[in-house]
Amino acid sequence: MKTISIVVPCYNEEETINIYYDAMTKMKEEANNDGRRFDIEYWFIDDGSADKTLPILQQLQKDHSEDVHYASFSRNFGKESALYAGLNQVTGDYVAVMDVDLQDPPDMLPKMFDILEEGEYDCVGSARMDRKGENPIISFFSNSFYGVINKMSQTKIIPGARDFRLMTRQMVESIKSMTEYNRFSKGIFSWVGFKTKYLPYKNHERVAGTTSWNFWKLLKYALTGIIDFTERPLALATWFGSIFSVLSIVSFVWIIVRKLVNPMIAIDGWTSIVAIVLLIGGIQLISIGILGEYIGKIFLEVKKRPIYIIKEKK
Ligand code: UDP
Ligand code: MG
């Protein structure tokens, strides 16, 4: 009998945990009635929640000590850290990562399990087919993000791919070997390679509680992804620098020739000079800013701080 370990990050999820566990139990019973046989090992990671998430997890673990485990962080480290912490605990043959708000439908798991059992694939993921019901501004930025990162980076990310997936133990070991501090799971899942099949996924609303993401957090997360998986933006300054150097040489030649041909001519164009100075100054600042983003990430990496701190574990 195979065991599926499930990593479930929880941040202020007091309303959803029990609903999630009941839905999963129902799914497991139905799947086993259909003749599939798997056990489930849960690893709930309490990501420094401020509500009753931890006491609820403690109670759940007491009631179901045969399959429920939890680890609780000393503070909020973010979903990426929670996923990594979970992957470091699991013992099952297959490993799934899942949100606790039931936006990742439990009944996809048996299908994923069947596909892995056939042996051809190492990972079964889920990807959104449409962005219906989403804020159009968020959709626009999401689509631009996938466009940019897939153009710039060697690491390709399927648009709309969710973190929700079932992986073999071998793939999980490779992910664990990526110990970087700035973690961007969508990129990491793709970077390690292995054969992945994507099942279509229709958007589901949260069963309860509220999302902890807002526009700025998403934008920051997208930038982390780009900085983590491509060095291309660093070359931007070189490109702009080259183009402007060529342009300035051309205009120098133009000014000198004009003065030689007609010595009485006054060099005009105060406005254009100011515009050019501002343009180039702006581009220089942007370039330094890009450089700064990378240096900031390097700074965090070299400090080698732990990715998470577990306060309590069962
Ligand atoms: N989450 C977490 N730490 C955080 C933010 C979120 O562990 O700092 C968890 C959260 O409890 C949920 C999952 O990550 O299980 C996805 O979060 P959410 O539903 O808020 O994001 P969305 O589905 O809206 O992208
Ligand atoms: Mg969610």
Short mmCIF file of C-alpha atoms and ligand atoms in Angstrom, two decimals:
data_model
loop_
_atom_site.label_atom_id
_atom_site.label_comp_id
_atom_site.label_asym_id
_atom_site.label_seq_id
_atom_site.Cartn_x
_atom_site.Cartn_y
_atom_site.Cartn_z
CA MET A 1 0.00 0.00 0.00
CA LYS A 2 1.44 3.37 -1.03
CA THR A 3 1.42 6.43 1.17
CA ILE A 4 0.70 9.91 -0.09
CA SER A 5 2.20 12.65 2.07
CA ILE A 6 0.38 15.94 1.82
CA VAL A 7 2.00 19.24 2.69
CA VAL A 8 -0.61 21.82 3.69
CA PRO A 9 0.59 25.36 4.48
CA CYS A 10 -1.79 27.20 6.81
CA TYR A 11 -1.73 30.88 7.64
CA ASN A 12 -4.67 32.14 9.67
CA GLU A 13 -6.88 29.29 8.50
CA GLU A 14 -8.95 28.56 11.61
CA GLU A 15 -12.12 28.42 9.51
CA THR A 16 -10.88 26.07 6.82
CA ILE A 17 -8.73 23.34 8.43
CA ASN A 18 -11.53 21.09 9.66
CA ILE A 19 -13.56 21.53 6.46
CA TYR A 20 -10.45 20.55 4.52
CA TYR A 21 -9.75 17.48 6.64
CA ASP A 22 -13.35 16.25 6.32
CA ALA A 23 -13.33 16.75 2.55
CA MET A 24 -10.06 14.82 2.30
CA THR A 25 -11.36 11.97 4.47
CA LYS A 26 -14.43 11.68 2.25
CA MET A 27 -12.23 11.68 -0.86
CA LYS A 28 -9.99 8.94 0.58
CA GLU A 29 -12.96 6.71 1.46
CA GLU A 30 -14.46 7.10 -2.00
CA ALA A 31 -11.12 6.44 -3.69
CA ASN A 32 -10.53 3.30 -1.65
CA ASN A 33 -14.08 2.10 -2.40
CA ASP A 34 -13.19 2.45 -6.08
CA GLY A 35 -10.38 -0.04 -5.52
CA ARG A 36 -7.45 2.35 -5.23
CA ARG A 37 -5.38 1.80 -2.16
CA PHE A 38 -3.39 4.55 -0.60
CA ASP A 39 -2.78 5.92 2.83
CA ILE A 40 -2.48 9.61 3.57
CA GLU A 41 0.03 11.32 5.83
CA TYR A 42 -0.76 14.98 6.48
CA TRP A 43 1.83 17.59 7.28
CA PHE A 44 0.08 20.81 8.22
CA ILE A 45 2.49 23.71 8.52
CA ASP A 46 1.27 26.54 10.69
CA ASP A 47 3.04 29.53 9.21
CA GLY A 48 3.04 31.69 12.34
CA SER A 49 -0.73 32.23 12.35
CA ALA A 50 -2.18 34.82 14.69
CA ASP A 51 -5.61 33.16 15.00
CA LYS A 52 -6.63 29.74 16.37
CA THR A 53 -4.90 27.77 13.61
CA LEU A 54 -2.39 26.16 15.97
CA PRO A 55 -4.84 25.00 18.66
CA ILE A 56 -7.06 23.59 15.91
CA LEU A 57 -4.13 21.69 14.44
CA GLN A 58 -3.12 20.42 17.89
CA GLN A 59 -6.66 19.12 18.43
CA LEU A 60 -6.82 17.56 14.95
CA GLN A 61 -3.51 15.81 15.62
CA LYS A 62 -4.79 14.48 18.96
CA ASP A 63 -7.95 13.14 17.31
CA HIS A 64 -6.16 11.64 14.33
CA SER A 65 -2.65 10.91 15.56
CA GLU A 66 -2.37 8.03 13.05
CA ASP A 67 -2.20 10.29 10.02
CA VAL A 68 -2.02 13.96 11.08
CA HIS A 69 1.23 15.77 11.82
CA TYR A 70 1.89 19.44 12.19
CA ALA A 71 4.78 21.81 12.52
CA SER A 72 4.39 25.34 13.76
CA PHE A 73 6.71 28.20 12.84
CA SER A 74 8.03 30.73 15.31
CA ARG A 75 6.61 33.49 13.10
CA ASN A 76 5.16 34.02 9.60
CA PHE A 77 7.80 32.99 7.07
CA GLY A 78 5.58 32.85 3.98
CA LYS A 79 4.01 30.06 1.95
CA GLU A 80 7.25 29.18 0.17
CA SER A 81 9.01 28.51 3.48
CA ALA A 82 6.04 26.49 4.69
CA LEU A 83 6.15 24.30 1.56
CA TYR A 84 9.87 23.72 1.98
CA ALA A 85 9.47 22.86 5.66
CA GLY A 86 6.72 20.39 4.77
CA LEU A 87 8.79 18.70 2.08
CA ASN A 88 11.57 18.25 4.63
CA GLN A 89 9.21 16.29 6.94
CA VAL A 90 7.36 13.94 4.60
CA THR A 91 7.96 10.20 4.45
CA GLY A 92 5.43 8.98 1.84
CA ASP A 93 6.03 7.39 -1.56
CA TYR A 94 4.25 10.25 -3.26
CA VAL A 95 4.05 13.81 -2.06
CA ALA A 96 1.36 16.39 -2.73
CA VAL A 97 1.30 20.09 -1.92
CA MET A 98 -2.15 21.53 -1.38
CA ASP A 99 -3.81 24.71 -0.14
CA VAL A 100 -6.07 24.26 2.85
CA ASP A 101 -8.87 26.46 1.47
CA LEU A 102 -10.14 23.72 -0.90
CA GLN A 103 -9.22 25.78 -3.96
CA ASP A 104 -7.21 22.67 -4.82
CA PRO A 105 -9.99 20.10 -5.30
CA PRO A 106 -9.34 16.87 -3.30
CA ASP A 107 -11.02 14.70 -5.93
CA MET A 108 -8.18 15.45 -8.36
CA LEU A 109 -5.77 13.53 -6.11
CA PRO A 110 -6.97 10.00 -7.00
CA LYS A 111 -6.62 10.90 -10.70
CA MET A 112 -3.12 12.18 -10.08
CA PHE A 113 -2.33 9.02 -8.10
CA ASP A 114 -3.49 6.80 -10.98
CA ILE A 115 -1.29 8.66 -13.46
CA LEU A 116 1.81 8.36 -11.26
CA GLU A 117 1.06 4.67 -10.70
CA GLU A 118 1.27 4.08 -14.46
CA GLY A 119 4.92 5.00 -14.10
CA GLU A 120 5.37 7.28 -17.11
CA TYR A 121 5.25 10.58 -15.22
CA ASP A 122 7.12 11.83 -12.14
CA CYS A 123 4.70 14.61 -11.37
CA VAL A 124 1.08 15.49 -12.03
CA GLY A 125 0.19 19.15 -11.67
CA SER A 126 -2.81 21.31 -12.33
CA ALA A 127 -3.11 24.38 -14.49
CA ARG A 128 -5.94 26.83 -14.89
CA MET A 129 -7.68 26.71 -18.21
CA ASP A 130 -9.28 30.13 -17.93
CA ARG A 131 -9.15 33.13 -15.67
CA LYS A 132 -12.89 33.59 -15.40
CA GLY A 133 -14.02 35.43 -12.28
CA GLU A 134 -10.64 37.00 -11.69
CA ASN A 135 -9.96 40.70 -11.42
CA PRO A 136 -9.02 41.75 -15.01
CA ILE A 137 -6.09 43.84 -13.79
CA ILE A 138 -4.63 40.85 -11.92
CA SER A 139 -5.21 38.67 -15.01
CA PHE A 140 -3.40 41.19 -17.18
CA PHE A 141 -0.38 41.26 -14.88
CA SER A 142 -0.37 37.48 -14.47
CA ASN A 143 -0.36 36.98 -18.22
CA SER A 144 2.40 39.58 -18.64
CA PHE A 145 4.41 37.84 -15.94
CA TYR A 146 4.27 34.48 -17.70
CA GLY A 147 5.11 36.17 -21.00
CA VAL A 148 8.16 37.94 -19.54
CA ILE A 149 9.57 35.04 -17.55
CA ASN A 150 9.13 32.53 -20.36
CA LYS A 151 10.84 34.88 -22.81
CA MET A 152 13.75 35.70 -20.55
CA SER A 153 14.37 32.53 -18.60
CA GLN A 154 15.52 29.04 -19.53
CA THR A 155 13.13 27.78 -16.87
CA LYS A 156 9.72 27.59 -18.52
CA ILE A 157 6.59 28.01 -16.46
CA ILE A 158 3.22 26.83 -17.75
CA PRO A 159 0.80 29.80 -17.59
CA GLY A 160 -1.78 29.30 -14.87
CA ALA A 161 0.07 26.37 -13.28
CA ARG A 162 -0.81 26.00 -9.62
CA ASP A 163 1.43 24.78 -6.85
CA PHE A 164 -1.04 21.91 -6.32
CA ARG A 165 0.67 18.74 -7.55
CA LEU A 166 1.54 15.14 -6.73
CA MET A 167 5.19 14.19 -7.07
CA THR A 168 7.34 11.13 -6.68
CA ARG A 169 9.70 10.90 -3.75
CA GLN A 170 12.66 11.22 -6.14
CA MET A 171 11.45 14.57 -7.44
CA VAL A 172 10.88 15.80 -3.88
CA GLU A 173 14.45 14.88 -2.95
CA SER A 174 15.70 17.05 -5.84
CA ILE A 175 13.53 19.95 -4.70
CA LYS A 176 14.87 19.57 -1.16
CA SER A 177 18.40 19.82 -2.53
CA MET A 178 17.61 23.35 -3.73
CA THR A 179 18.36 25.18 -0.52
CA GLU A 180 18.12 28.74 -1.80
CA TYR A 181 16.66 31.37 0.52
CA ASN A 182 14.64 33.23 -2.12
CA ARG A 183 12.21 30.51 -3.04
CA PHE A 184 9.88 30.59 -6.02
CA SER A 185 8.22 27.18 -6.17
CA LYS A 186 6.71 27.53 -9.64
CA GLY A 187 10.24 27.98 -10.96
CA ILE A 188 11.78 25.34 -8.70
CA PHE A 189 9.24 22.68 -9.76
CA SER A 190 10.10 23.39 -13.38
CA TRP A 191 13.87 23.78 -12.84
CA VAL A 192 14.35 20.29 -11.36
CA GLY A 193 12.96 18.81 -14.56
CA PHE A 194 11.24 15.39 -14.47
CA LYS A 195 8.23 14.54 -16.54
CA THR A 196 5.15 16.50 -15.55
CA LYS A 197 1.60 16.11 -16.76
CA TYR A 198 -0.82 18.98 -16.25
CA LEU A 199 -4.48 18.31 -15.62
CA PRO A 200 -6.96 21.05 -16.46
CA TYR A 201 -8.18 22.92 -13.43
CA LYS A 202 -11.27 25.09 -13.10
CA ASN A 203 -11.06 27.98 -10.67
CA HIS A 204 -12.71 27.39 -7.29
CA GLU A 205 -13.59 29.95 -4.68
CA ARG A 206 -12.20 29.63 -1.16
CA VAL A 207 -14.56 27.67 1.14
CA ALA A 208 -14.02 30.15 3.97
CA GLY A 209 -11.57 32.74 5.25
CA THR A 210 -9.82 35.29 3.09
CA THR A 211 -6.85 35.25 0.76
CA SER A 212 -3.62 36.61 2.23
CA TRP A 213 -2.50 37.97 -1.15
CA ASN A 214 -2.98 41.44 -2.47
CA PHE A 215 -1.78 43.15 -5.62
CA TRP A 216 1.55 44.32 -4.18
CA LYS A 217 2.39 40.97 -2.65
CA LEU A 218 1.67 39.32 -6.01
CA LEU A 219 3.83 41.86 -7.83
CA LYS A 220 6.70 41.31 -5.39
CA TYR A 221 6.32 37.56 -5.77
CA ALA A 222 6.41 37.88 -9.57
CA LEU A 223 9.59 39.98 -9.38
CA THR A 224 11.19 37.37 -7.10
CA GLY A 225 10.39 34.77 -9.74
CA ILE A 226 12.00 36.78 -12.50
CA ILE A 227 15.10 37.64 -10.47
CA ASP A 228 15.49 34.06 -9.24
CA PHE A 229 15.31 32.46 -12.64
CA THR A 230 16.96 34.81 -15.12
CA GLU A 231 19.92 37.18 -15.23
CA ARG A 232 18.65 38.82 -18.39
CA PRO A 233 17.47 42.12 -16.79
CA LEU A 234 21.09 42.74 -15.76
CA ALA A 235 22.01 43.02 -19.44
CA LEU A 236 19.48 45.83 -19.94
CA ALA A 237 21.95 48.49 -18.82
CA THR A 238 24.55 47.22 -21.28
CA TRP A 239 22.05 47.40 -24.12
CA PHE A 240 20.79 50.87 -23.33
CA GLY A 241 24.35 52.04 -22.69
CA SER A 242 25.50 50.81 -26.09
CA ILE A 243 22.56 52.33 -27.95
CA PHE A 244 22.99 55.75 -26.30
CA SER A 245 26.76 55.75 -26.81
CA VAL A 246 26.28 55.21 -30.53
CA LEU A 247 23.57 57.90 -30.68
CA SER A 248 25.75 60.42 -28.84
CA ILE A 249 28.72 59.83 -31.17
CA VAL A 250 26.44 60.39 -34.16
CA SER A 251 25.12 63.65 -32.71
CA PHE A 252 28.64 64.88 -31.83
CA VAL A 253 29.74 64.37 -35.41
CA TRP A 254 26.58 66.14 -36.58
CA ILE A 255 27.21 69.20 -34.32
CA ILE A 256 30.90 69.51 -35.24
CA VAL A 257 30.27 69.22 -38.97
CA ARG A 258 27.50 71.83 -38.74
CA LYS A 259 29.78 74.26 -36.86
CA LEU A 260 32.58 73.75 -39.41
CA VAL A 261 30.28 74.31 -42.36
CA ASN A 262 28.63 77.38 -40.84
CA PRO A 263 30.78 78.93 -37.99
CA MET A 264 28.12 81.59 -37.28
CA ILE A 265 25.48 79.03 -36.22
CA ALA A 266 24.45 78.98 -32.54
CA ILE A 267 24.08 75.54 -30.97
CA ASP A 268 20.39 75.39 -30.11
CA GLY A 269 18.13 72.99 -28.30
CA TRP A 270 18.01 73.59 -24.55
CA THR A 271 14.76 71.63 -24.26
CA SER A 272 16.08 68.65 -26.13
CA ILE A 273 19.20 68.59 -23.93
CA VAL A 274 17.14 68.58 -20.77
CA ALA A 275 14.95 65.80 -22.17
CA ILE A 276 17.97 63.72 -23.09
CA VAL A 277 19.66 64.26 -19.73
CA LEU A 278 16.47 63.20 -17.95
CA LEU A 279 16.03 60.17 -20.17
CA ILE A 280 19.55 58.95 -19.67
CA GLY A 281 19.49 59.75 -15.96
CA GLY A 282 16.27 57.77 -15.67
CA ILE A 283 17.69 54.79 -17.48
CA GLN A 284 20.80 54.89 -15.30
CA LEU A 285 18.71 54.90 -12.15
CA ILE A 286 16.58 52.02 -13.42
CA SER A 287 19.72 50.06 -14.23
CA ILE A 288 21.13 50.67 -10.77
CA GLY A 289 17.77 49.67 -9.34
CA ILE A 290 17.84 46.36 -11.22
CA LEU A 291 21.39 45.79 -10.03
CA GLY A 292 20.24 46.57 -6.50
CA GLU A 293 17.45 43.97 -6.71
CA TYR A 294 19.97 41.28 -7.54
CA ILE A 295 22.45 42.45 -4.92
CA GLY A 296 19.68 42.44 -2.33
CA LYS A 297 18.89 38.82 -3.17
CA ILE A 298 22.59 37.91 -3.08
CA PHE A 299 22.84 39.60 0.33
CA LEU A 300 20.01 37.43 1.65
CA GLU A 301 21.52 34.28 0.14
CA VAL A 302 25.03 34.76 1.54
CA LYS A 303 23.74 35.40 5.05
CA LYS A 304 22.53 31.78 4.96
CA ARG A 305 19.74 32.40 7.39
CA PRO A 306 17.40 29.48 7.98
CA ILE A 307 14.43 29.37 5.59
CA TYR A 308 12.07 28.67 8.51
CA ILE A 309 12.20 28.08 12.25
CA ILE A 310 10.00 25.37 13.76
CA LYS A 311 8.80 26.08 17.27
CA GLU A 312 6.71 23.00 17.77
CA LYS A 313 6.27 19.74 15.86
CA LYS A 314 4.25 16.53 16.26
N1 UDP B 1 -0.20 30.65 3.24
C1 UDP B 1 0.90 30.45 4.09
N2 UDP B 1 1.66 31.52 4.46
C2 UDP B 1 1.41 32.80 4.03
C3 UDP B 1 0.32 32.98 3.14
C4 UDP B 1 -0.46 31.89 2.78
O1 UDP B 1 1.16 29.31 4.49
O2 UDP B 1 2.13 33.71 4.41
C5 UDP B 1 -1.04 29.48 2.84
C6 UDP B 1 -2.54 29.65 3.05
O3 UDP B 1 -2.92 29.29 4.35
C7 UDP B 1 -3.13 28.73 2.01
C8 UDP B 1 -2.12 28.81 0.88
O4 UDP B 1 -0.90 29.30 1.46
O5 UDP B 1 -3.23 27.38 2.44
C9 UDP B 1 -2.58 29.73 -0.24
O6 UDP B 1 -2.88 31.01 0.30
P1 UDP B 1 -4.15 31.85 -0.16
O7 UDP B 1 -5.34 30.97 -0.25
O8 UDP B 1 -4.22 33.01 0.75
O9 UDP B 1 -3.68 32.32 -1.59
P2 UDP B 1 -4.50 32.26 -2.97
O10 UDP B 1 -5.13 30.92 -3.06
O11 UDP B 1 -5.47 33.37 -2.87
O12 UDP B 1 -3.44 32.47 -4.00
MG MG B 2 -6.33 30.09 -1.81
#
